[in-house]
Tab-separated table of C-alpha atoms and ligand atoms in Angstrom:
chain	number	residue	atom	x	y	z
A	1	UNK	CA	4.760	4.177	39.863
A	2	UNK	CA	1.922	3.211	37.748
A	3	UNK	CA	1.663	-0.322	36.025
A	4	UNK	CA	4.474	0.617	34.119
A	5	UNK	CA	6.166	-2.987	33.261
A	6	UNK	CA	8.694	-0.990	30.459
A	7	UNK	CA	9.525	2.521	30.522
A	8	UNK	CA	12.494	3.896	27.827
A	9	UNK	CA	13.654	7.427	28.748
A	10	UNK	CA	15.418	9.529	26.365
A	11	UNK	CA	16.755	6.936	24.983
A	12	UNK	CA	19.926	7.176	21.873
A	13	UNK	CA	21.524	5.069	19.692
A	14	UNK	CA	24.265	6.163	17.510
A	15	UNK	CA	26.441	4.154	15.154
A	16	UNK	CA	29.521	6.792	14.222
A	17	UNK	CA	27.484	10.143	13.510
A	18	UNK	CA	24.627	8.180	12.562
A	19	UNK	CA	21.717	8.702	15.179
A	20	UNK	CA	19.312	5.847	14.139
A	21	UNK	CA	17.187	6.767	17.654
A	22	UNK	CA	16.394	10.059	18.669
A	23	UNK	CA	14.813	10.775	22.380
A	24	UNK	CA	12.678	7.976	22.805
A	25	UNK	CA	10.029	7.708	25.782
A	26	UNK	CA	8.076	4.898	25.607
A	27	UNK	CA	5.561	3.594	28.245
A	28	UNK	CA	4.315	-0.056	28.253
A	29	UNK	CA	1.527	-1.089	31.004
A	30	UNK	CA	1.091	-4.526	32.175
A	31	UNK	CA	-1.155	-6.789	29.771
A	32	UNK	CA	-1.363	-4.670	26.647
A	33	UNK	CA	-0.881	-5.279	23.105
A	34	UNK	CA	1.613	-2.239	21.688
A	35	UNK	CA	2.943	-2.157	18.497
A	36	UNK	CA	5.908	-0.656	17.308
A	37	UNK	CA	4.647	0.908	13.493
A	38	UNK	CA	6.848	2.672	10.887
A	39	UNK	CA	8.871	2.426	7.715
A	40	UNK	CA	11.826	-0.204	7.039
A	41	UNK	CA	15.077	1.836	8.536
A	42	UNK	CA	13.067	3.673	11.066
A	43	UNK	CA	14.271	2.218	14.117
A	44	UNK	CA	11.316	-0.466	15.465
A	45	UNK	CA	13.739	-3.254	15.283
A	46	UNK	CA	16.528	-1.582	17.202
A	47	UNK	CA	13.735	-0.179	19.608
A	48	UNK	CA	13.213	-4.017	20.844
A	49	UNK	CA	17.114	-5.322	20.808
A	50	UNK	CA	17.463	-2.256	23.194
A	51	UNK	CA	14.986	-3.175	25.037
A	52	UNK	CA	15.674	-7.344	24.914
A	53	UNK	CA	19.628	-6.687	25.757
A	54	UNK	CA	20.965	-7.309	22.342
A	55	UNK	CA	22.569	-4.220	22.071
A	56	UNK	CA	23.845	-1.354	24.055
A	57	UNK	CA	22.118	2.393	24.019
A	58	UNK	CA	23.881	5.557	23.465
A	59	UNK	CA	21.828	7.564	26.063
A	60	UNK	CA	18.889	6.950	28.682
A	61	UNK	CA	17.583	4.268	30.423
A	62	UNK	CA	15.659	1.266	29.877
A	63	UNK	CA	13.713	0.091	32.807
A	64	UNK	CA	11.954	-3.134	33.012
A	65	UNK	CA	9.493	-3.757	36.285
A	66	UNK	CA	10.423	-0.548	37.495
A	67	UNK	CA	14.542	-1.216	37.101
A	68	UNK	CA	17.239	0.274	35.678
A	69	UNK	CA	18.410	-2.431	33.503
A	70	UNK	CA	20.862	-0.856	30.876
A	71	UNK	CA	23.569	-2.745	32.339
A	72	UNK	CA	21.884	-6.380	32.810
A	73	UNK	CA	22.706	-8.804	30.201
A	74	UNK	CA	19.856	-10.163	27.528
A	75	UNK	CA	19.234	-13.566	29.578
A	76	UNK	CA	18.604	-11.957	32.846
A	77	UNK	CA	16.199	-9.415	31.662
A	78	UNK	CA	11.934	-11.209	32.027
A	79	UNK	CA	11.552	-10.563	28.104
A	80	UNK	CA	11.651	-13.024	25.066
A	81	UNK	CA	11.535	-12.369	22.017
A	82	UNK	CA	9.825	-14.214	18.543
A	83	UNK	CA	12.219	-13.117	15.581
A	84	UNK	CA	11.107	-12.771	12.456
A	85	UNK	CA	12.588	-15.882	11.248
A	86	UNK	CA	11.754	-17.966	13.754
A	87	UNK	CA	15.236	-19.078	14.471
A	88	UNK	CA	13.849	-22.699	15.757
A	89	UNK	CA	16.406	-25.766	16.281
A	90	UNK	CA	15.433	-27.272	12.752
A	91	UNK	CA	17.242	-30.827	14.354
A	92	UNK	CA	14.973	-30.769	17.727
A	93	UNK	CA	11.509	-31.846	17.487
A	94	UNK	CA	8.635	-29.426	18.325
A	95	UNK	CA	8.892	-30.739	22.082
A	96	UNK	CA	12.743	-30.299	22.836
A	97	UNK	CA	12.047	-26.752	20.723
A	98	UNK	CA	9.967	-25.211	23.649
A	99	UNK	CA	11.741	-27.371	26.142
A	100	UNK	CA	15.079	-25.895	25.342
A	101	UNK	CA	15.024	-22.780	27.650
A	102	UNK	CA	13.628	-24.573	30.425
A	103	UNK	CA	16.483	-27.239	30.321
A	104	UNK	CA	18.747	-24.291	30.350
A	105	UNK	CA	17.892	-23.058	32.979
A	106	UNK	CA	17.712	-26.069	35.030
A	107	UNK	CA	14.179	-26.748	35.649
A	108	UNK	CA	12.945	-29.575	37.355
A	109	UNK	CA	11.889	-32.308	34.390
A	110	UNK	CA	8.361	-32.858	35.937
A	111	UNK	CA	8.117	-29.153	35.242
A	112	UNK	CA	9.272	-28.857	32.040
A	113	UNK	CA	6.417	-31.853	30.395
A	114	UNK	CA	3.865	-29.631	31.990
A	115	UNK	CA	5.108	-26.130	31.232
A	116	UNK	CA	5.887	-27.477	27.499
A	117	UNK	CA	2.566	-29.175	26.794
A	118	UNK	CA	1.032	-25.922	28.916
A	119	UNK	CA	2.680	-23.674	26.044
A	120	UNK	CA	1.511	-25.785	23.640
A	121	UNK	CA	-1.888	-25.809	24.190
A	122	UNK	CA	-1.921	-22.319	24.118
A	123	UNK	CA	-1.028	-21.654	20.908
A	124	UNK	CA	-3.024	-25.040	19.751
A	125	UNK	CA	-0.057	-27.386	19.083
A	126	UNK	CA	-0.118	-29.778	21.773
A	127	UNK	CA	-1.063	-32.645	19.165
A	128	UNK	CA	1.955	-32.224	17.392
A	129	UNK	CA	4.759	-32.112	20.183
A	130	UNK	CA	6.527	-34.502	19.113
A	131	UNK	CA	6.674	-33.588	14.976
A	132	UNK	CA	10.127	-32.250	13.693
A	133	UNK	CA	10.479	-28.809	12.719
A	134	UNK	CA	10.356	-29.748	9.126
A	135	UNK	CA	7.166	-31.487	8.809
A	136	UNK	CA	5.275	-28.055	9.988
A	137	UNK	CA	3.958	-25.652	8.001
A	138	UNK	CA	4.943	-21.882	8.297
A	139	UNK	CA	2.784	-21.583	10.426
A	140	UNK	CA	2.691	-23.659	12.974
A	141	UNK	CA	6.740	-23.240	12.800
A	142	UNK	CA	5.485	-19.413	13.951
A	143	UNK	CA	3.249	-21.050	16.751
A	144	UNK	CA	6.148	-23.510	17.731
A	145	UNK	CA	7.890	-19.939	18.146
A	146	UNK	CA	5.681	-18.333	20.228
A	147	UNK	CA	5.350	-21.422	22.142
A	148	UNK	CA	9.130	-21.547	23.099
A	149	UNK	CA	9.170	-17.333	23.968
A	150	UNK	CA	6.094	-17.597	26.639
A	151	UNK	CA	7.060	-21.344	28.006
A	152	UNK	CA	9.640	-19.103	30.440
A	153	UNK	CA	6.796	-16.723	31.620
A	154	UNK	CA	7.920	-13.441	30.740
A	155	UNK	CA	6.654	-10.756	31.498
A	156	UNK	CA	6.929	-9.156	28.265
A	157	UNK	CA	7.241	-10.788	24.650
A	158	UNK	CA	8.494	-8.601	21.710
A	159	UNK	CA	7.413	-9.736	18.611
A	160	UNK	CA	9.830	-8.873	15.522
A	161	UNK	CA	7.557	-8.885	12.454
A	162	UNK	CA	6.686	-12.623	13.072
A	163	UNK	CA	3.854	-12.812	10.355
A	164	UNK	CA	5.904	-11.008	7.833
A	165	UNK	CA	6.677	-14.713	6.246
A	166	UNK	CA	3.289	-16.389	6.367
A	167	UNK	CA	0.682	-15.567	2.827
A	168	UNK	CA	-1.883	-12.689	3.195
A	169	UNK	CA	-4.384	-15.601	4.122
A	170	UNK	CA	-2.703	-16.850	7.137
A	171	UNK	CA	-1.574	-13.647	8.161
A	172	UNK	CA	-5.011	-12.554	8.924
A	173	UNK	CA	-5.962	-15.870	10.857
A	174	UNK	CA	-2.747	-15.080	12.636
A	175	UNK	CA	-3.699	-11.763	13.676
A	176	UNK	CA	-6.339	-13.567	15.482
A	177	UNK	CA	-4.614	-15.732	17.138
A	178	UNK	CA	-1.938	-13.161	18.254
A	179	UNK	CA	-4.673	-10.991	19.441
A	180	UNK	CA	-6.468	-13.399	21.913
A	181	UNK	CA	-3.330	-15.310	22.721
A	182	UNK	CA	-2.514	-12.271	23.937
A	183	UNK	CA	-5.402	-11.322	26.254
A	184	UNK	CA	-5.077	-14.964	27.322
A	185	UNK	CA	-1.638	-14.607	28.413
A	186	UNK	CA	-2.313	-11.331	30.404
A	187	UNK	CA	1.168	-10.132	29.384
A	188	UNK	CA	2.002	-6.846	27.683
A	189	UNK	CA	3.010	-7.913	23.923
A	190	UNK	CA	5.260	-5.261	22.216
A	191	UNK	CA	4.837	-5.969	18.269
A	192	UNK	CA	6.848	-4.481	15.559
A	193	UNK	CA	5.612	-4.126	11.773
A	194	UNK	CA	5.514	-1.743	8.823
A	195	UNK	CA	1.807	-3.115	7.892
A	196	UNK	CA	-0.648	-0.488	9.320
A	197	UNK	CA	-3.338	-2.533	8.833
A	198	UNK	CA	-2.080	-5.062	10.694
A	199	UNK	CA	-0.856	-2.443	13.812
A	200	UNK	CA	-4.397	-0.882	13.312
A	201	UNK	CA	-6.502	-3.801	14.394
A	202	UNK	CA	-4.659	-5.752	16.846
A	203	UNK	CA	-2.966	-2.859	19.040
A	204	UNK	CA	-4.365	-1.042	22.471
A	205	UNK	CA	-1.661	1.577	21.500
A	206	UNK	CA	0.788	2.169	18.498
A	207	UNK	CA	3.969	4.139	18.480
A	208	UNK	CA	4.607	5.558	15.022
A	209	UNK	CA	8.250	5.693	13.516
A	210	UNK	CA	10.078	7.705	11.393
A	211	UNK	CA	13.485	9.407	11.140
A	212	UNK	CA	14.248	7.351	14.861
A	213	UNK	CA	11.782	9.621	16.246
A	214	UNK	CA	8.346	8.383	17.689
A	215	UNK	CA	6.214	10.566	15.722
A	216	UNK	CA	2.621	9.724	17.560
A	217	UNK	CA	1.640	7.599	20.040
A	218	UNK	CA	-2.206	6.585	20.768
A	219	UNK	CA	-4.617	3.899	20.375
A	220	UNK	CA	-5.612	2.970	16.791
A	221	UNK	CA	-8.834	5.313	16.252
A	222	UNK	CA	-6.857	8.436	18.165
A	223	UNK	CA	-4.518	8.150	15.425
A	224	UNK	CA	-6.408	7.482	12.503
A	225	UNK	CA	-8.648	10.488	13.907
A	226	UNK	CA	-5.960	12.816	14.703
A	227	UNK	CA	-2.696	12.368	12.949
A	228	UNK	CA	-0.663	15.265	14.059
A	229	UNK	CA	1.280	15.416	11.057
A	230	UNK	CA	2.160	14.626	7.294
A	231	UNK	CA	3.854	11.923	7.626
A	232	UNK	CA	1.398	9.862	10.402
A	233	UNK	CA	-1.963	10.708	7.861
A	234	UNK	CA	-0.126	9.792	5.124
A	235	UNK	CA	1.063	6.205	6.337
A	236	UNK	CA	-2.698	5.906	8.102
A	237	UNK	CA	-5.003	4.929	6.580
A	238	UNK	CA	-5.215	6.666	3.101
A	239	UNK	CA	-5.631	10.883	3.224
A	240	UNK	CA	-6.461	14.014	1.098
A	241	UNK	CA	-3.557	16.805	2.496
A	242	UNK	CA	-4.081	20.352	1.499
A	243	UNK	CA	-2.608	23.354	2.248
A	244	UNK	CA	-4.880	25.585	4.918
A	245	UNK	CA	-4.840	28.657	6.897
A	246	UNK	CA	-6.364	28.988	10.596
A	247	UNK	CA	-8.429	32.036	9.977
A	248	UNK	CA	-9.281	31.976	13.958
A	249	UNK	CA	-10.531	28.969	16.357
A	250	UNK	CA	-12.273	26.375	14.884
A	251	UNK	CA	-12.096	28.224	11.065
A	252	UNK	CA	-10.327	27.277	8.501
A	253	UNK	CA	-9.512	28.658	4.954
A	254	UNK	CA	-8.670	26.093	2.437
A	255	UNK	CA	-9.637	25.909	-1.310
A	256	UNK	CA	-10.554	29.842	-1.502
A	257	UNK	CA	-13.195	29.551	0.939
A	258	UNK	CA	-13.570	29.439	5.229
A	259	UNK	CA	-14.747	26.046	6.738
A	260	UNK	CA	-16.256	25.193	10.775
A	261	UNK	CA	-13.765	22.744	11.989
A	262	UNK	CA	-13.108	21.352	15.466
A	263	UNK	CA	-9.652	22.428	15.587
A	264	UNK	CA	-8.303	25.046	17.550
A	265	UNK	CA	-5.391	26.716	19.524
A	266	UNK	CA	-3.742	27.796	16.556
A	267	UNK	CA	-2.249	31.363	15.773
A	268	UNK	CA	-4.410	33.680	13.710
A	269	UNK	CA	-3.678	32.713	10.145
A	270	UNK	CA	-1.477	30.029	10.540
A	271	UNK	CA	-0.581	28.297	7.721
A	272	UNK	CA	-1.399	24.560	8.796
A	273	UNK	CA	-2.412	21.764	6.625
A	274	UNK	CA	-5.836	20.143	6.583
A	275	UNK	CA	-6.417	16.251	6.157
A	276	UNK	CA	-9.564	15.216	4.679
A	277	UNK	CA	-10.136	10.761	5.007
A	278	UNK	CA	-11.692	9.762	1.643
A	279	UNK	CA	-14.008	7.859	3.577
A	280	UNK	CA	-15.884	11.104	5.013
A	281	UNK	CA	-15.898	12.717	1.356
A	282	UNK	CA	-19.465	12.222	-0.083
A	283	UNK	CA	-20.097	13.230	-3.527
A	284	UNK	CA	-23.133	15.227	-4.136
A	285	UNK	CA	-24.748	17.699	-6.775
A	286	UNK	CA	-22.378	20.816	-7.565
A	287	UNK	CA	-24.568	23.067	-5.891
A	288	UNK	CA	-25.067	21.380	-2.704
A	289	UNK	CA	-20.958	20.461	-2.638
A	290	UNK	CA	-18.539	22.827	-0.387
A	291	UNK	CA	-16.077	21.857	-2.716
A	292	UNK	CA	-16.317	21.464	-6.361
A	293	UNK	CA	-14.475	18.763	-8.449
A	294	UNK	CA	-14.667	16.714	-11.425
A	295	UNK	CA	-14.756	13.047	-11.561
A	296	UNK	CA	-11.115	11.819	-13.298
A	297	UNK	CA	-11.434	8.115	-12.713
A	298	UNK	CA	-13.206	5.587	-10.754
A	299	UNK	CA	-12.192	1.593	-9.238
A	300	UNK	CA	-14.228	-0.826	-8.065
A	301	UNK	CA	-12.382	-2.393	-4.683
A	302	UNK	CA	-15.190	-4.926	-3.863
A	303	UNK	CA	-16.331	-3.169	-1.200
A	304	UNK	CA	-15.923	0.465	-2.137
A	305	UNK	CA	-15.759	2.870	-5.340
A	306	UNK	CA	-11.880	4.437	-5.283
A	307	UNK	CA	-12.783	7.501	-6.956
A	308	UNK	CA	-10.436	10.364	-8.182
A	309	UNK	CA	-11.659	13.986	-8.775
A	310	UNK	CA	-9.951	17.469	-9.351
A	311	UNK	CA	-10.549	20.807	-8.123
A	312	UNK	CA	-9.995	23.831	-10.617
A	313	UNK	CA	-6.794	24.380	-8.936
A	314	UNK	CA	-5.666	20.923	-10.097
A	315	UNK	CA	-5.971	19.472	-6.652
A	316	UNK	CA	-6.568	15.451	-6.076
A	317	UNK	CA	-9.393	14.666	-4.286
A	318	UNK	CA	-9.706	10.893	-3.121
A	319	UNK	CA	-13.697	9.930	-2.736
A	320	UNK	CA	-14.508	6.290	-1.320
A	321	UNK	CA	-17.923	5.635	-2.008
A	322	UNK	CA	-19.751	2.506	-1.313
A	323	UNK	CA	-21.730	3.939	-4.684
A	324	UNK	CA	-20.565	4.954	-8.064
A	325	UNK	CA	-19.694	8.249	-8.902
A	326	UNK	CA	-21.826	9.726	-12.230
A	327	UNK	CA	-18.893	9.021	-15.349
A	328	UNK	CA	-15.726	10.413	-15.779
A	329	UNK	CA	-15.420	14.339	-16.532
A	330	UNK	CA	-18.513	15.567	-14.277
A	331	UNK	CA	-18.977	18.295	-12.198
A	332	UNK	CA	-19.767	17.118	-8.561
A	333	UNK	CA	-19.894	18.829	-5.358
A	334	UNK	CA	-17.539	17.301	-2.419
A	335	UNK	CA	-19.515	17.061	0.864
A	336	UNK	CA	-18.241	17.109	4.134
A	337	UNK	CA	-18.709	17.771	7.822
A	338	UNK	CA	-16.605	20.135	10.402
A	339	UNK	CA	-15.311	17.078	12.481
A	340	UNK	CA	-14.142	15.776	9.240
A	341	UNK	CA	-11.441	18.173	8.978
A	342	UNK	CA	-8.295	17.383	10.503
A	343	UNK	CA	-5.899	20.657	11.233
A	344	UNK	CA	-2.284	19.580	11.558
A	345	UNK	CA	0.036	22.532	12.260
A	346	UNK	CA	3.573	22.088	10.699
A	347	UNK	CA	6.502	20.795	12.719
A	348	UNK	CA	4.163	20.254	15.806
A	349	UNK	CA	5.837	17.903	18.831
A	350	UNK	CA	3.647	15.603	20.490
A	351	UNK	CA	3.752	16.929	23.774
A	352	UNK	CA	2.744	20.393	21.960
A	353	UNK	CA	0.105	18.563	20.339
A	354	UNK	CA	-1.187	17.050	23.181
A	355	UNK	CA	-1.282	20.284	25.373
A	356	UNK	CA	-3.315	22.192	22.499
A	357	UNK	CA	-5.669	19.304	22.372
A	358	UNK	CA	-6.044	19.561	26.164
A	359	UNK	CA	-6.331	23.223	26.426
A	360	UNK	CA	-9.463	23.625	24.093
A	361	UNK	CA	-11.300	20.136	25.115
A	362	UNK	CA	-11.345	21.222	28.315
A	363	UNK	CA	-13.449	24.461	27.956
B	401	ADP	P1	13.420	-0.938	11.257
B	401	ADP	O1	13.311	-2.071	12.225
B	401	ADP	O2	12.444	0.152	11.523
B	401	ADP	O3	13.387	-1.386	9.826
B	401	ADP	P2	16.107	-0.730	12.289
B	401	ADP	O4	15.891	-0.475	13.727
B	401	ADP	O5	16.466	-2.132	11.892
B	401	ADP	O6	14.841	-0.248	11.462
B	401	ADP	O7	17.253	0.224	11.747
B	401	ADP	C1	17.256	1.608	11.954
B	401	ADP	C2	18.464	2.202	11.277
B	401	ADP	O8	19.638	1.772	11.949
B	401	ADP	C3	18.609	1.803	9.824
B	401	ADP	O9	18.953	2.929	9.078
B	401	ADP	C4	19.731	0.808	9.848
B	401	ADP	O10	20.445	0.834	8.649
B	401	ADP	C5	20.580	1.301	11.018
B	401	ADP	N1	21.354	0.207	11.644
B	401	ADP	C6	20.845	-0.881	12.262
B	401	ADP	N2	21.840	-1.663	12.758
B	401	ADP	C7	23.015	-1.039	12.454
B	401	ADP	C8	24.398	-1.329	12.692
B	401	ADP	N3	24.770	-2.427	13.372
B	401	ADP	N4	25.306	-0.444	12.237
B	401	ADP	C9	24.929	0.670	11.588
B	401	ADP	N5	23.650	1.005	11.329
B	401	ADP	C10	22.687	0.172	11.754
């Protein structure tokens, strides 16, 4: 095998007739940053107790390091995880925190002062070992976390929305620090949120949920580029979604009129549906526009004009401009180019999706 460190294959979990994961197959190399992305109820946090040991799975097999281990309890799997509320000892100083596992499990005490203060270094805490719990902000409480999760080496540390309690500020500085603690580390890190910001900038690879199916897998800018449905350009990033018709290869029909696109492998006058980013919309005179529109409303966002326009079919167009669009009620043209079209075909798989891309990119 590969560098495969986790591997889930078709894996279930059902509570009564409830399925709340559907045929999962999830890959996870050695020393990446994945992250688990999707809506509250859509299975991330199940996803990683299945894979930690907290709970048992329906169907399939979870392998860690290349083993079968359904059937091994939580403590004898190499994963930790960092829950979402920390869960840290709030009557054990910062020290005994970290040290706690290592005590556990019997390590040697020599060990444990330089394997704590080790951990605490890396997440920049080694100057407050010996502060309680309570004297810490949120977070360095999250650090103290993280701290106690990597002090037993594993080779894999899920993270269960840990930044979902810290203020947008802190979040971001956060990110950071997850990011290059990470490559630091070495170890794979397998991170679950509903932000998509947040899964879009730290992640080599994120696995989009919904329904307790993964809908998409891919690194950030594969997604963003290619969603291969509704539902994954809609929670990306923000998206215009109309309703299209493959005319042949790399044509498209959409708003009356045929459009170059790089899509293909499509059935002749499929009924697909196209995604357009606001972000590759520019707004130009009518006459030089492949789509015509007039300007509803317009937002300033600090660094970009959120801009609203109609087509005569009553169509929303979202525009971001880093300029502002001429006032409310005129008649623009929409500009665009052929790799700015997205083609999603309806109810695609993403094995199907991937063997269409493959089969035209390689001619
Ligand atoms: P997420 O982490 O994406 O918010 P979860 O994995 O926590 O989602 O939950 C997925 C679904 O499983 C939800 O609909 C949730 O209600 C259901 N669920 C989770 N735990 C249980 C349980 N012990 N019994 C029944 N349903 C559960």
């Amino acid at each position: 095998m590969s560098d495969a460190i986790v591997e889930l294959r078709h894996v279930y979990k059902n509570y009564g007739d409830v399925t709340v994961l559907k045929d999962i197959n999830i890959t996870l190399e050695e020393g990446k940053f994945y992250t688990l992305l999707g809506p509250s109820g859509s299975g991330k946090t199940t996803i990683l107790r299945a894979i930690a040991g907290f709970l048992n799975v329906s169907a399939g097999d979870i392998m860690i390091a290349g083993k079968r281990v359904n059937d091994l309890p939580a403590n004898q799997r190499d994963v930790n995880t960092v829950f979402q509320d920390y869960a840290l000892f709030p009557h054990m100083n910062v020290f005994e925190n970290v040290a706690y596992g290592l005590r556990i499990r019997k390590v040697d005490k020599n060990s444990i002062e330089n394997r704590v203060l080790d951990a605490l270094k890396m997440v920049r805490l080694d100057n407050l070992a010996y502060r309680e719990i309570s004297e810490l902000s949120g977070g360095q409480q999250q650090r103290v976390a993280i701290a106690r999760a990597i002090v037993l080496e594993p080779k894999v540390l899920l993270l269960d929305e840990p930044l979902s309690a810290l203020d947008a500020k802190l979040r971001k500085d956060m990110q950071y620090e997850l990011r290059d603690l990470q490559q630091r580390l070495g170890i794979t890190f397998l991170f679950v949120t509903h932000d998509q910001e947040e899964a879009l900038a730290l992640s080599d690879e994120i696995f989009i949920m919904n329904d307790s199916v993964v809908q998409q897998s891919g690194t950030p800018v594969d997604i963003y580029d290619e969603p291969i449905n509704h539902f994954v350009a809609d929670f990306i990033g923000e998206s215009n979604i109309v309703d299209g018709r493959m005319v042949e290869d790399y044509r498209v029909k959409f708003n009356g009129k045929v459009f170059e696109c790089s899509d293909a492998g499509m059935k002749p006058d499929e009924h697909v549906e196209v995604v357009l980013r606001p972000e590759d919309l520019d707004i130009v005179p009518q006459e030089k526009g492949k789509v015509t529109v007039s300007i509803d409303t317009q937002l300033f966002r600090g660094d970009f004009y959120e801009i609203v326009a109609y087509d005569d079919g009553q169509n929303e167009w979202l525009i971001h401009s880093t300029n502002p669009a001429p006032e409310d009620g005129t008649m623009v043209g929409l500009y665009f180019d052929p790799e700015d079209i997205h083609v999603m075909r309806f109810g695609e798989s993403e094995e199907d999706f991937d063997a269409r891309l493959e089969s035209y990119e390689g001619e």
